[in-house]
PDB file of C-alpha atoms and ligand atoms in Angstrom:
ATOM      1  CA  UNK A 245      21.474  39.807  10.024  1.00  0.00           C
ATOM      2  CA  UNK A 246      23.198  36.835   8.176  1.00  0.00           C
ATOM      3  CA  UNK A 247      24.240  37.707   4.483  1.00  0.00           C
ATOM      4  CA  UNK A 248      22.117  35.638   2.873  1.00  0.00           C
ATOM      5  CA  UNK A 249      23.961  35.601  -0.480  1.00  0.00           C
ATOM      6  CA  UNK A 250      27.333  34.544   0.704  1.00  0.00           C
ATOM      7  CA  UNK A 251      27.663  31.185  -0.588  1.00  0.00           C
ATOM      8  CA  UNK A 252      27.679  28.135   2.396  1.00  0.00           C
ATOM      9  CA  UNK A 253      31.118  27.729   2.504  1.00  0.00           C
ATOM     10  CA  UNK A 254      31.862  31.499   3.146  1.00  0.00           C
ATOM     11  CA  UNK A 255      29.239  31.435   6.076  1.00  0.00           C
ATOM     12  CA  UNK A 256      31.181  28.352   7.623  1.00  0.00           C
ATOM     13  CA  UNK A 257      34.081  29.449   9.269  1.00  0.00           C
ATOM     14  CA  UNK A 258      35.065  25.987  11.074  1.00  0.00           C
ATOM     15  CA  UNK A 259      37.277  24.191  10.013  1.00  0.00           C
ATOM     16  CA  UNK A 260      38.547  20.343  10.483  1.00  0.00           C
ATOM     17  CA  UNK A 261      41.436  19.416  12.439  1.00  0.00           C
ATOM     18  CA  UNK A 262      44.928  19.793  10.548  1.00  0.00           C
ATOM     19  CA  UNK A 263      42.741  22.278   7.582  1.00  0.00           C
ATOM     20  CA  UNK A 264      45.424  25.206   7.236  1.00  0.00           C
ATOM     21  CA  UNK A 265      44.916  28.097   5.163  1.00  0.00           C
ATOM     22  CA  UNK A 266      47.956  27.946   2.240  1.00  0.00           C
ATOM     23  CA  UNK A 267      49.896  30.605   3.865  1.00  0.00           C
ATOM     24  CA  UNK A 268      49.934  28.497   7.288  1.00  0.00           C
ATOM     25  CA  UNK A 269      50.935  25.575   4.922  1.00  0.00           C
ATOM     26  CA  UNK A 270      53.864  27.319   3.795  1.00  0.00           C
ATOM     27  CA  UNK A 271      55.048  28.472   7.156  1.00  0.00           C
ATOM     28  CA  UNK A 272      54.978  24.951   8.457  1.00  0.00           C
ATOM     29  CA  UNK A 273      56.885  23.691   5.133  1.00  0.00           C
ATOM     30  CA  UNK A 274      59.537  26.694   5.799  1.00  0.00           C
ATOM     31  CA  UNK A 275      60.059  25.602   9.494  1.00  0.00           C
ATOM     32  CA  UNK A 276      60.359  21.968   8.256  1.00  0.00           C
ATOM     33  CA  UNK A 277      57.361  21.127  10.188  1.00  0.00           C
ATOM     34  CA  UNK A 278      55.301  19.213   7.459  1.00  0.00           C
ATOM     35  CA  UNK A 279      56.659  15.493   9.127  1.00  0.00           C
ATOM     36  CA  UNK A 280      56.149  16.620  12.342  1.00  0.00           C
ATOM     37  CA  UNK A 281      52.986  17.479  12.279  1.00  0.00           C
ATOM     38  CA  UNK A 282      51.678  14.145   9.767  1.00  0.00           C
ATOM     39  CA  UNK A 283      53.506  12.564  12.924  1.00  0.00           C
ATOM     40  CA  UNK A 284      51.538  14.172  15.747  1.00  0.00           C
ATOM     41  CA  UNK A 285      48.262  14.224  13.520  1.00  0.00           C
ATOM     42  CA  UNK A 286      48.627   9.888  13.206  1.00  0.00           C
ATOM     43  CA  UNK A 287      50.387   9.282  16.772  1.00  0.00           C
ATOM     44  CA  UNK A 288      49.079  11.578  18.840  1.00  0.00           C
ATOM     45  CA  UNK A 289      53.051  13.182  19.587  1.00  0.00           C
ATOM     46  CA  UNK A 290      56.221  14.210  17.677  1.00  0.00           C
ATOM     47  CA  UNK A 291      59.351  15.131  18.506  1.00  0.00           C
ATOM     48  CA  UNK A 292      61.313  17.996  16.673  1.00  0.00           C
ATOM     49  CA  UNK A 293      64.491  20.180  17.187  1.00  0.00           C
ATOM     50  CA  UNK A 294      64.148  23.347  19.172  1.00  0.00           C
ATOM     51  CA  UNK A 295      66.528  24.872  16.200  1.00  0.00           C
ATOM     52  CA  UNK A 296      68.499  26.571  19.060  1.00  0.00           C
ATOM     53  CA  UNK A 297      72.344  26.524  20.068  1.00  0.00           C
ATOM     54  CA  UNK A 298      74.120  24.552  22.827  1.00  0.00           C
ATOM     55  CA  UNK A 299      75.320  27.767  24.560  1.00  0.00           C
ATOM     56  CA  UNK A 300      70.953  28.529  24.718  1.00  0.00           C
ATOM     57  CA  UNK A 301      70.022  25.547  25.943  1.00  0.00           C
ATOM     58  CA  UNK A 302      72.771  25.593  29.219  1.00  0.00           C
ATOM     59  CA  UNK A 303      71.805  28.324  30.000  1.00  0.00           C
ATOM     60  CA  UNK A 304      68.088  27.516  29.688  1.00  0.00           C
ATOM     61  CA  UNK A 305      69.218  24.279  31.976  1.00  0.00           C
ATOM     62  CA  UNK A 306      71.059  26.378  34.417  1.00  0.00           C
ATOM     63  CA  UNK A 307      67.868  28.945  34.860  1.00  0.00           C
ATOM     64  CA  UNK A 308      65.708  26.283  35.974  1.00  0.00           C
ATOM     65  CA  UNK A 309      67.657  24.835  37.876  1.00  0.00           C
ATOM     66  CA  UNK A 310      68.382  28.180  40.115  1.00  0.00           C
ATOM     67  CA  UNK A 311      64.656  28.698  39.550  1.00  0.00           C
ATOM     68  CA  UNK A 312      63.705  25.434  41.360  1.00  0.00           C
ATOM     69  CA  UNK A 313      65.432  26.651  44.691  1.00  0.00           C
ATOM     70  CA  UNK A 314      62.889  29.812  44.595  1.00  0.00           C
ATOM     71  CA  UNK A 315      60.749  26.781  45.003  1.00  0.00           C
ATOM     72  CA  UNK A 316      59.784  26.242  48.894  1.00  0.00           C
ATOM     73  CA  UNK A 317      58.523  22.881  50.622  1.00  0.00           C
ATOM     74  CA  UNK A 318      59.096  19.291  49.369  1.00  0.00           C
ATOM     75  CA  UNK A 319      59.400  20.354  45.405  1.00  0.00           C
ATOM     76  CA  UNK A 320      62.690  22.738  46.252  1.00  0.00           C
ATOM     77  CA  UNK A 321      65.148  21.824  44.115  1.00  0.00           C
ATOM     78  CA  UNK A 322      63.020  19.786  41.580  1.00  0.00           C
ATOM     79  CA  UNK A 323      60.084  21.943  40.515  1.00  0.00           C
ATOM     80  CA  UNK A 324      59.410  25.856  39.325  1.00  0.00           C
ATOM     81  CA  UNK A 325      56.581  27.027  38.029  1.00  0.00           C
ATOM     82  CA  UNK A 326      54.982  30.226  36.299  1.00  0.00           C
ATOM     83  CA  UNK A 327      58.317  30.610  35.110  1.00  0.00           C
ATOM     84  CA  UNK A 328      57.261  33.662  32.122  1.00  0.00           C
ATOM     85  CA  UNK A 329      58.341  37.152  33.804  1.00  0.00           C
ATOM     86  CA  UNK A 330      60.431  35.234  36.068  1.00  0.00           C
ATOM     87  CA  UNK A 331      63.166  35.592  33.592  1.00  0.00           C
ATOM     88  CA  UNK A 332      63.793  36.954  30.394  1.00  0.00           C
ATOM     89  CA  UNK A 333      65.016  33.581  29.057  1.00  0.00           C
ATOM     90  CA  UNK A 334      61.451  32.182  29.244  1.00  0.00           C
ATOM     91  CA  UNK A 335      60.257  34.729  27.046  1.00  0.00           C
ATOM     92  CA  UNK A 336      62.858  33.448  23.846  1.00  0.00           C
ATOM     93  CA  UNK A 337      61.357  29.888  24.709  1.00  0.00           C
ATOM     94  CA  UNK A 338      57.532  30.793  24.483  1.00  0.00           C
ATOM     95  CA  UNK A 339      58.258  32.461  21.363  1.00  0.00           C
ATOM     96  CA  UNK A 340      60.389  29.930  19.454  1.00  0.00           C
ATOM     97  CA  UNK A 341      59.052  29.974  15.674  1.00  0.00           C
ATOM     98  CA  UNK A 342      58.756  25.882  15.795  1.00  0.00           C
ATOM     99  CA  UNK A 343      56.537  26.317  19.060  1.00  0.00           C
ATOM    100  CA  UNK A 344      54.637  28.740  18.473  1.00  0.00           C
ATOM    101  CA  UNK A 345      53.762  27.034  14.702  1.00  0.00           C
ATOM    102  CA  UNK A 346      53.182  23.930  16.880  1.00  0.00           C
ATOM    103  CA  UNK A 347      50.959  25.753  19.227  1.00  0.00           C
ATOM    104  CA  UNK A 348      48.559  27.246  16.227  1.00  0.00           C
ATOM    105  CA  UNK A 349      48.248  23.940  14.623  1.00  0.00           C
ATOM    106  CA  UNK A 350      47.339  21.949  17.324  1.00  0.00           C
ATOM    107  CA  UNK A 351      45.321  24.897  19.586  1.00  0.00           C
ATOM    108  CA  UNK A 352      44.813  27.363  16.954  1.00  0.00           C
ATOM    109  CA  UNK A 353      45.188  31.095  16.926  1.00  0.00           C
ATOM    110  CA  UNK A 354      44.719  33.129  19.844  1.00  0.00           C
ATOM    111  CA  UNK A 355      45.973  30.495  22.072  1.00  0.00           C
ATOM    112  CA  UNK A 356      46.548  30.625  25.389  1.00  0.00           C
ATOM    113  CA  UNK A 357      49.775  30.079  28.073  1.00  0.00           C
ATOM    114  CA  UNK A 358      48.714  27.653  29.889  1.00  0.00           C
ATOM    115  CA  UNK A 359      51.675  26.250  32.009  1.00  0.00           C
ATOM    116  CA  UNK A 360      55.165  26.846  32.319  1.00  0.00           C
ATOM    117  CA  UNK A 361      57.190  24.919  34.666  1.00  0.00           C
ATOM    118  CA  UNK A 362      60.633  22.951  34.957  1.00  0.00           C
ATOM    119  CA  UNK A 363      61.412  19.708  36.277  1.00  0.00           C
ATOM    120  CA  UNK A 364      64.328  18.059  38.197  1.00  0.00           C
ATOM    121  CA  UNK A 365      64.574  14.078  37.729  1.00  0.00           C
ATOM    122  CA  UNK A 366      67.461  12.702  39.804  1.00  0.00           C
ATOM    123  CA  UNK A 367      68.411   9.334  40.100  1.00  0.00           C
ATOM    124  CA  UNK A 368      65.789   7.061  41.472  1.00  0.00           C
ATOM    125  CA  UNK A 369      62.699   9.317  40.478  1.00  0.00           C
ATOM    126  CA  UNK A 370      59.699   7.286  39.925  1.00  0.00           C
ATOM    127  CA  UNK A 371      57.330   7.382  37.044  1.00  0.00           C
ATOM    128  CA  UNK A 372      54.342   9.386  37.071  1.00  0.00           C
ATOM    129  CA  UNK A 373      51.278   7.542  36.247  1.00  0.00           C
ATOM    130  CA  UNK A 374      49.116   7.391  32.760  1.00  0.00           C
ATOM    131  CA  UNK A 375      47.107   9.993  31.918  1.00  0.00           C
ATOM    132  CA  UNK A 376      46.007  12.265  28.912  1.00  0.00           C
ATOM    133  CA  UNK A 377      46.958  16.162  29.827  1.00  0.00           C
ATOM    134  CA  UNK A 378      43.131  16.837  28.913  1.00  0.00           C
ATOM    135  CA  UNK A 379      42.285  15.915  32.691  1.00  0.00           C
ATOM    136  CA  UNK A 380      39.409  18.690  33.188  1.00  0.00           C
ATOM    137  CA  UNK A 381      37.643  17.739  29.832  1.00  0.00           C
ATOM    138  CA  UNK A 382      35.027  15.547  29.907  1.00  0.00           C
ATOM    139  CA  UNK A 383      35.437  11.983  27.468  1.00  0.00           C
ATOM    140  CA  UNK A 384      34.545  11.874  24.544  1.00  0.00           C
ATOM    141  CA  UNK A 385      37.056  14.345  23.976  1.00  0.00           C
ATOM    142  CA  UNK A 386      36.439  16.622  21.242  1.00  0.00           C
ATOM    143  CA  UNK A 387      37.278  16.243  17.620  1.00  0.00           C
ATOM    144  CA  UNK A 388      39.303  19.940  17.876  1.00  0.00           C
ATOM    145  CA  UNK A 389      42.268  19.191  20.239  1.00  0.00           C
ATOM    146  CA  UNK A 390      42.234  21.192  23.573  1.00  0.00           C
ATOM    147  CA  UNK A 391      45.832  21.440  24.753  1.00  0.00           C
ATOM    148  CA  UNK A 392      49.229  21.338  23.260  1.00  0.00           C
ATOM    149  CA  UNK A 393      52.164  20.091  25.812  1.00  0.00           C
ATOM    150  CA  UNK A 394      55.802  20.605  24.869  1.00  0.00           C
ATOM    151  CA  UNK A 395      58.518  18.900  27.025  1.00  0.00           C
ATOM    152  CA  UNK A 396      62.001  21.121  26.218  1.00  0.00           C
ATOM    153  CA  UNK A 397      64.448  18.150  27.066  1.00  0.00           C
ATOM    154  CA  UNK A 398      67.769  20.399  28.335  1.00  0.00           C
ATOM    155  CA  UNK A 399      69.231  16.406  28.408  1.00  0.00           C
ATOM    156  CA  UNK A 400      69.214  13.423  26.716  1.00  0.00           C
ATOM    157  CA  UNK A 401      65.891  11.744  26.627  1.00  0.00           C
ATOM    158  CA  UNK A 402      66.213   7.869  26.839  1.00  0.00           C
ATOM    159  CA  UNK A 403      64.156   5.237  28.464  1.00  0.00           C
ATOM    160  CA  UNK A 404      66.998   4.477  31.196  1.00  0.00           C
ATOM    161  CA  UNK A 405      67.450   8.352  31.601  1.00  0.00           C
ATOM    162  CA  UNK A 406      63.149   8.459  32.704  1.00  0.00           C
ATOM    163  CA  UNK A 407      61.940   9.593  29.397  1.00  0.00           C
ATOM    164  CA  UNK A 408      58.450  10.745  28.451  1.00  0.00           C
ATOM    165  CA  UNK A 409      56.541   7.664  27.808  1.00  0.00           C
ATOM    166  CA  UNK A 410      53.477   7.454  24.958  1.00  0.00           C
ATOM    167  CA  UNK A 411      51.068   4.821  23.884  1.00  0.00           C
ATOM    168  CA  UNK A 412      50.949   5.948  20.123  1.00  0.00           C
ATOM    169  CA  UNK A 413      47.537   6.631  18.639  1.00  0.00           C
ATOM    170  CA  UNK A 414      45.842   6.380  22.051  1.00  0.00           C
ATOM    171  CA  UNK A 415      44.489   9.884  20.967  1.00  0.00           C
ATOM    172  CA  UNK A 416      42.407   8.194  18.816  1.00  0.00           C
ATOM    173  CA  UNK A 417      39.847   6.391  22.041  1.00  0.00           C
ATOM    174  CA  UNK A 418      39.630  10.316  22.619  1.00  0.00           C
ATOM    175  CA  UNK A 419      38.709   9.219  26.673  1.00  0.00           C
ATOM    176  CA  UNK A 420      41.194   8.873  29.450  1.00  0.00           C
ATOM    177  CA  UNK A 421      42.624   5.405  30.246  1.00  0.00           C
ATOM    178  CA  UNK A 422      40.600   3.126  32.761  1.00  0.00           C
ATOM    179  CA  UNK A 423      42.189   2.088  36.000  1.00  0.00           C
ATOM    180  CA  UNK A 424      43.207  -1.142  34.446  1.00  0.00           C
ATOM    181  CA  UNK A 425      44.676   0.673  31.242  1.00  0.00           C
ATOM    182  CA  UNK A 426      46.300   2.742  33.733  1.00  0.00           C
ATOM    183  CA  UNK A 427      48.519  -0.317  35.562  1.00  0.00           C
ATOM    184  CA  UNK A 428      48.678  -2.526  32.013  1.00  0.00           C
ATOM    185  CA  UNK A 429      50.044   0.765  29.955  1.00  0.00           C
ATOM    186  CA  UNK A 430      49.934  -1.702  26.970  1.00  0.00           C
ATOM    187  CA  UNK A 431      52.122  -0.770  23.955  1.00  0.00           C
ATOM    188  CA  UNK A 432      53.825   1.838  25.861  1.00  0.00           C
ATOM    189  CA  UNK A 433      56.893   2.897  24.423  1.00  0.00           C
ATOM    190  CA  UNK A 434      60.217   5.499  25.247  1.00  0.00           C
ATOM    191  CA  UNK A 435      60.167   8.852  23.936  1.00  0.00           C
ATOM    192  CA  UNK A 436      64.072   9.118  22.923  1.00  0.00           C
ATOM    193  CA  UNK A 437      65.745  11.857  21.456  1.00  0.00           C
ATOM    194  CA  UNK A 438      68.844  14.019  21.687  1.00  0.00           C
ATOM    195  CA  UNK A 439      69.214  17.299  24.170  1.00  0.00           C
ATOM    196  CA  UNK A 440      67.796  20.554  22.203  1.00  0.00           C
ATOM    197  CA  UNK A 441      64.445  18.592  21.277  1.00  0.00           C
ATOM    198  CA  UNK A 442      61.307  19.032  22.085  1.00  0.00           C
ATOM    199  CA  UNK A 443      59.172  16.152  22.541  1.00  0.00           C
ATOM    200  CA  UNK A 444      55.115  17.175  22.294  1.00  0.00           C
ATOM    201  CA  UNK A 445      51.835  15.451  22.410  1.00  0.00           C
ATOM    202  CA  UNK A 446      48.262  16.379  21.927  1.00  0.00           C
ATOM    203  CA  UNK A 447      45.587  16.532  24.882  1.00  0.00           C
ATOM    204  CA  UNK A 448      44.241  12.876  24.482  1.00  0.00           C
ATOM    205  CA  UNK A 449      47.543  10.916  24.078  1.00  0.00           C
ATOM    206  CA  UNK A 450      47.827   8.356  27.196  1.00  0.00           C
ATOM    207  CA  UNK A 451      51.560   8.983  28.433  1.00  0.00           C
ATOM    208  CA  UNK A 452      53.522   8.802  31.742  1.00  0.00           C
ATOM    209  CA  UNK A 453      57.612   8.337  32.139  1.00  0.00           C
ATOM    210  CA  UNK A 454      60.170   5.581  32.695  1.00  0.00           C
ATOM    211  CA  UNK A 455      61.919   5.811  36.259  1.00  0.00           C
ATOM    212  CA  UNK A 456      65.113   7.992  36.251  1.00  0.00           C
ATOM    213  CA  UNK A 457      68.348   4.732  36.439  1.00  0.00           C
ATOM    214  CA  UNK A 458      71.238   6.923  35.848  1.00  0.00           C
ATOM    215  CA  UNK A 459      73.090   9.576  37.712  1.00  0.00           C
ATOM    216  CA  UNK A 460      72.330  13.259  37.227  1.00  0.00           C
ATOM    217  CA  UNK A 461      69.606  15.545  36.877  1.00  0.00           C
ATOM    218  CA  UNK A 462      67.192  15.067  33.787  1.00  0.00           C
ATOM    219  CA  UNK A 463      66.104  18.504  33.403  1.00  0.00           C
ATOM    220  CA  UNK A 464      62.816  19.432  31.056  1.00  0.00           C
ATOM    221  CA  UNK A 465      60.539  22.154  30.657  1.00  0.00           C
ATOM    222  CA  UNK A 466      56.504  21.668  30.293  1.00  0.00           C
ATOM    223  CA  UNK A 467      55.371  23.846  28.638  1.00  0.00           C
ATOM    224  CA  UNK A 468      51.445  23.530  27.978  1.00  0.00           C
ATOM    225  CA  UNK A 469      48.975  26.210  25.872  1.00  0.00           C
ATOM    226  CA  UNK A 470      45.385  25.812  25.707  1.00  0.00           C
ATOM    227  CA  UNK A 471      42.201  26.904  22.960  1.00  0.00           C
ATOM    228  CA  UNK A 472      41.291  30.465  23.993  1.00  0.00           C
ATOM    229  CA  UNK A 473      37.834  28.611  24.665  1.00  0.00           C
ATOM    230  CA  UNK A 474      36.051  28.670  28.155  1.00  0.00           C
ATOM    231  CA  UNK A 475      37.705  31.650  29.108  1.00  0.00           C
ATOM    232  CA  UNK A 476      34.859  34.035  31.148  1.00  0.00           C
ATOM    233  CA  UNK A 477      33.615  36.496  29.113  1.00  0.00           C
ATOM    234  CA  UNK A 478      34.026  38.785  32.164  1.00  0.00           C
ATOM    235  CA  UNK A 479      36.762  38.764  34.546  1.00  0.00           C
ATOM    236  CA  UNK A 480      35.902  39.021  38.349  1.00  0.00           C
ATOM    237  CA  UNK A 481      39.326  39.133  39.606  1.00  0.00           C
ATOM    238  CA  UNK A 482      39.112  42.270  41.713  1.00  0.00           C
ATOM    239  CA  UNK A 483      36.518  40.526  44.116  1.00  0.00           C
ATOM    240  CA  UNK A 484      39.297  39.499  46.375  1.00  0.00           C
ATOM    241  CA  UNK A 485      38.842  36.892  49.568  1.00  0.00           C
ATOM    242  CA  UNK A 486      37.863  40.193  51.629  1.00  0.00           C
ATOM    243  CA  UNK A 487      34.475  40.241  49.327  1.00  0.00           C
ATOM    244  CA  UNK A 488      33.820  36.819  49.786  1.00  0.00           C
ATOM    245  CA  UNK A 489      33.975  36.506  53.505  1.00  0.00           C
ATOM    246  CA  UNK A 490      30.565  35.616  54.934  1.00  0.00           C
ATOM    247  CA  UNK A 491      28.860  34.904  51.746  1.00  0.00           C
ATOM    248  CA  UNK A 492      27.217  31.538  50.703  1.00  0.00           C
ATOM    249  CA  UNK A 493      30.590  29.378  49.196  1.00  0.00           C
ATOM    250  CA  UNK A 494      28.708  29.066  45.769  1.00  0.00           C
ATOM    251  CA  UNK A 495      29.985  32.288  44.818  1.00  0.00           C
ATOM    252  CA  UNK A 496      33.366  31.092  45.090  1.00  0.00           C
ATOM    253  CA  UNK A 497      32.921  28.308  43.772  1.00  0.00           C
ATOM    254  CA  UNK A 498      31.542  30.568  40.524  1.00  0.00           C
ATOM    255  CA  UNK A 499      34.859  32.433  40.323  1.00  0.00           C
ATOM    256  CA  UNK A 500      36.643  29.813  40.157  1.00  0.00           C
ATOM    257  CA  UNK A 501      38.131  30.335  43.371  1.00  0.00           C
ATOM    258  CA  UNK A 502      37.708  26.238  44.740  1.00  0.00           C
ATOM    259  CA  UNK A 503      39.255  24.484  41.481  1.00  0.00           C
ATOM    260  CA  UNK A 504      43.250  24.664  40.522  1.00  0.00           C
ATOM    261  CA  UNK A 505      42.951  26.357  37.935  1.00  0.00           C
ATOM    262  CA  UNK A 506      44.545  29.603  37.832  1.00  0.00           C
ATOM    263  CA  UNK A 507      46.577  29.370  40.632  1.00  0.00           C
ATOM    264  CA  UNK A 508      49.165  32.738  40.854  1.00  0.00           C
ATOM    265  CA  UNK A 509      51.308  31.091  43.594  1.00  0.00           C
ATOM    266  CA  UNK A 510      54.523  29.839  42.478  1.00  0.00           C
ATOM    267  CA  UNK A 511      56.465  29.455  46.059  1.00  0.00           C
ATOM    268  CA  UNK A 512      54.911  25.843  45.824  1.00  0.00           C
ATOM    269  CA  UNK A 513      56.353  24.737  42.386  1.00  0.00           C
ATOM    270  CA  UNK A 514      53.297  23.686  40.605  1.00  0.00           C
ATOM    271  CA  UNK A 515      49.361  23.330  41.513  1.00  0.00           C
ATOM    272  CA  UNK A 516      49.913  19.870  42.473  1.00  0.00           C
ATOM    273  CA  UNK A 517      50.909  21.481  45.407  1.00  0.00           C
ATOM    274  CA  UNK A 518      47.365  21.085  46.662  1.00  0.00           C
ATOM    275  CA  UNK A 519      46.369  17.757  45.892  1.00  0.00           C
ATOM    276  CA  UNK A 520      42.665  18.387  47.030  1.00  0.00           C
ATOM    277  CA  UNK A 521      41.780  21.046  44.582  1.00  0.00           C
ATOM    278  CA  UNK A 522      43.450  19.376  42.019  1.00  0.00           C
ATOM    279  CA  UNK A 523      40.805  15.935  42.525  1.00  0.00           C
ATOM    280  CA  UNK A 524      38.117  18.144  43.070  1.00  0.00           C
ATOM    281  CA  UNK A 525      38.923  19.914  39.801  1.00  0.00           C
ATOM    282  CA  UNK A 526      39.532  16.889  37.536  1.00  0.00           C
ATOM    283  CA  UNK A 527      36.037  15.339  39.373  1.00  0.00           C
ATOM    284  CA  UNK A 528      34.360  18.062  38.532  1.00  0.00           C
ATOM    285  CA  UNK A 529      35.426  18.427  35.222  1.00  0.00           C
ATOM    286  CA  UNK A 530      34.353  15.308  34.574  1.00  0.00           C
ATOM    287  CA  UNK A 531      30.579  15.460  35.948  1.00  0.00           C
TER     288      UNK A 531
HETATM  289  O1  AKG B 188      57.995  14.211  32.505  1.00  0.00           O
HETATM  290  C1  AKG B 188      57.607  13.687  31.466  1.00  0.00           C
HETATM  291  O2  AKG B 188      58.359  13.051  30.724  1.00  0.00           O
HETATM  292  C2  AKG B 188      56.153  13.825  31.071  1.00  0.00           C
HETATM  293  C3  AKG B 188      55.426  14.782  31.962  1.00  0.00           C
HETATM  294  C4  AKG B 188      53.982  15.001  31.604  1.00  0.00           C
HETATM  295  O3  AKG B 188      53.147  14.175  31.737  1.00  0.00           O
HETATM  296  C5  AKG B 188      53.596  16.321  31.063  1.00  0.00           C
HETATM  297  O4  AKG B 188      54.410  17.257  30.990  1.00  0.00           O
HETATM  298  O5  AKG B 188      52.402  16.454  30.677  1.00  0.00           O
HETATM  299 FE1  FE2 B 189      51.114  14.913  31.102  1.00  0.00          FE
END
């Protein structure tokens, strides 16, 4: 039964975007975060310091890059992925104060790991292609943000060097760019900052990166978290592929078993390792 003498605002418990409690507020204004997050709030990204030492972040560089040759097939050497448990280091990263402040402002409490990998840019690596990291929600995107992405830049990020690449305040069309927006990327601009930073963006911002001109390895970590929303309320993991076999394909398709998401195989370096289930998964998401 409701309580029916609580006054309205104490039965509302939702709040807008960027509405902190005064404790949160402080938090943020100890970790210096107020700019960054009037930044991210009007441009749809921000950039801040990881707050960590050189020695760290080497080492951080180094583990990836060891990590990536775990990786087997064509992304050996340039991709790893579900890097948490794989070593201790990524543990330290996922819990950095400034992240995980990030991570509650932008995703709320309670939210979820989404993606952890590292990337290897070499010379000559080619940009990506516009998109908005939202790719199985529907447009109009929701007024609450669903996903919070974090590139850890281990080097310099500048446009010759293949940095991340935004179109600021895209967020605000709260869709995903058209073909034609895709190609034009109008207003487009580099992402630069020094090693130690991480550069983040909200779900809707329209971004890509600049080719990699110069020599050596532009190493980054992605690291993505999610709303705790659309989780199942139950969990049907234990009905393995030996359940399944013979039965109508729905029921996989129900557990989630024909999309991307999910994916516990890490020998490949990513999900984009299957390019199939990834289309399927952003078409459906999108029906
Ligand atoms: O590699 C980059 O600079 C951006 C990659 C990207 O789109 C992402 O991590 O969501
Ligand atoms: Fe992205």
């Amino acid at each position: 039964m409701p309580n029916t003498k609580a006054k309205p605002d104490e039965t509302l418990s939702t709040v807008q975007p960027f509405e902190f409690s005064k404790e949160f507020s402080k938090k943020l204004k100890d970790l210096d975060l107020l700019k960054t997050v009037d930044h991210i709030k009007k441009h749809g990204y921000a950039v801040m310091d990881a707050g960590v030492t050189e020695e760290f972040n080497q080492k951080l560089r180094k583990t990836c890059i060891r990590l990536t040759q775990e990786t087997e097939g064509p992304a050996k050497g340039y991709a790893a992925a579900i890097l948490l448990g794989r070593d201790p280091i990524y543990e330290e990263v996922v819990l950095n104060p400034k992240i995980q402040a990030m991570v509650e402002v932008m995703c709320g409490k309670g939210a979820l790991l989404s993606q952890l990998i590292a990337s290897v840019r070499p010379k000559g690596a080619p940009q990506i292609g516009l998109h908005a990291d939202q790719n199985w929600t529907p447009a109009p995107f929701p007024v609450h943000n669903q996903l919070l992405t974090l590139c850890w830049a281990c080097d310099e990020f500048t446009k010759e060097g293949g940095c991340t690449k935004v179109i600021p305040k895209s967020h605000l069309k709260r869709r995903h760019p058209l073909p034609k927006e895709i190609t034009a990327q109008k207003g487009a601009i580099p992402v630069e900052c020094p090693p130690r930073s991480l550069v983040m963006w909200d779900g809707s911002i329209w971004h890509s990166n600049y080719p990699r001109n110069i020599e050596s390895d532009r190493v980054v970590i992605h690291i993505t978290f999610s709303r705790l929303a659309l989780r199942t309320v139950e969990s049907y993991d234990h009905l393995d592929d030996k359940w399944l076999e013979g039965k109508p394909k729905e029921l996989a398709t129900m557990l989630g078993r024909d999309d991307f998401l999910g994916h516990k195989d890490f020998t490949k370096g990513g999900a984009g390792g299957e390019f199939e289930k990834l289309a399927k998964t952003f078409t459906w998401a999108r029906s």
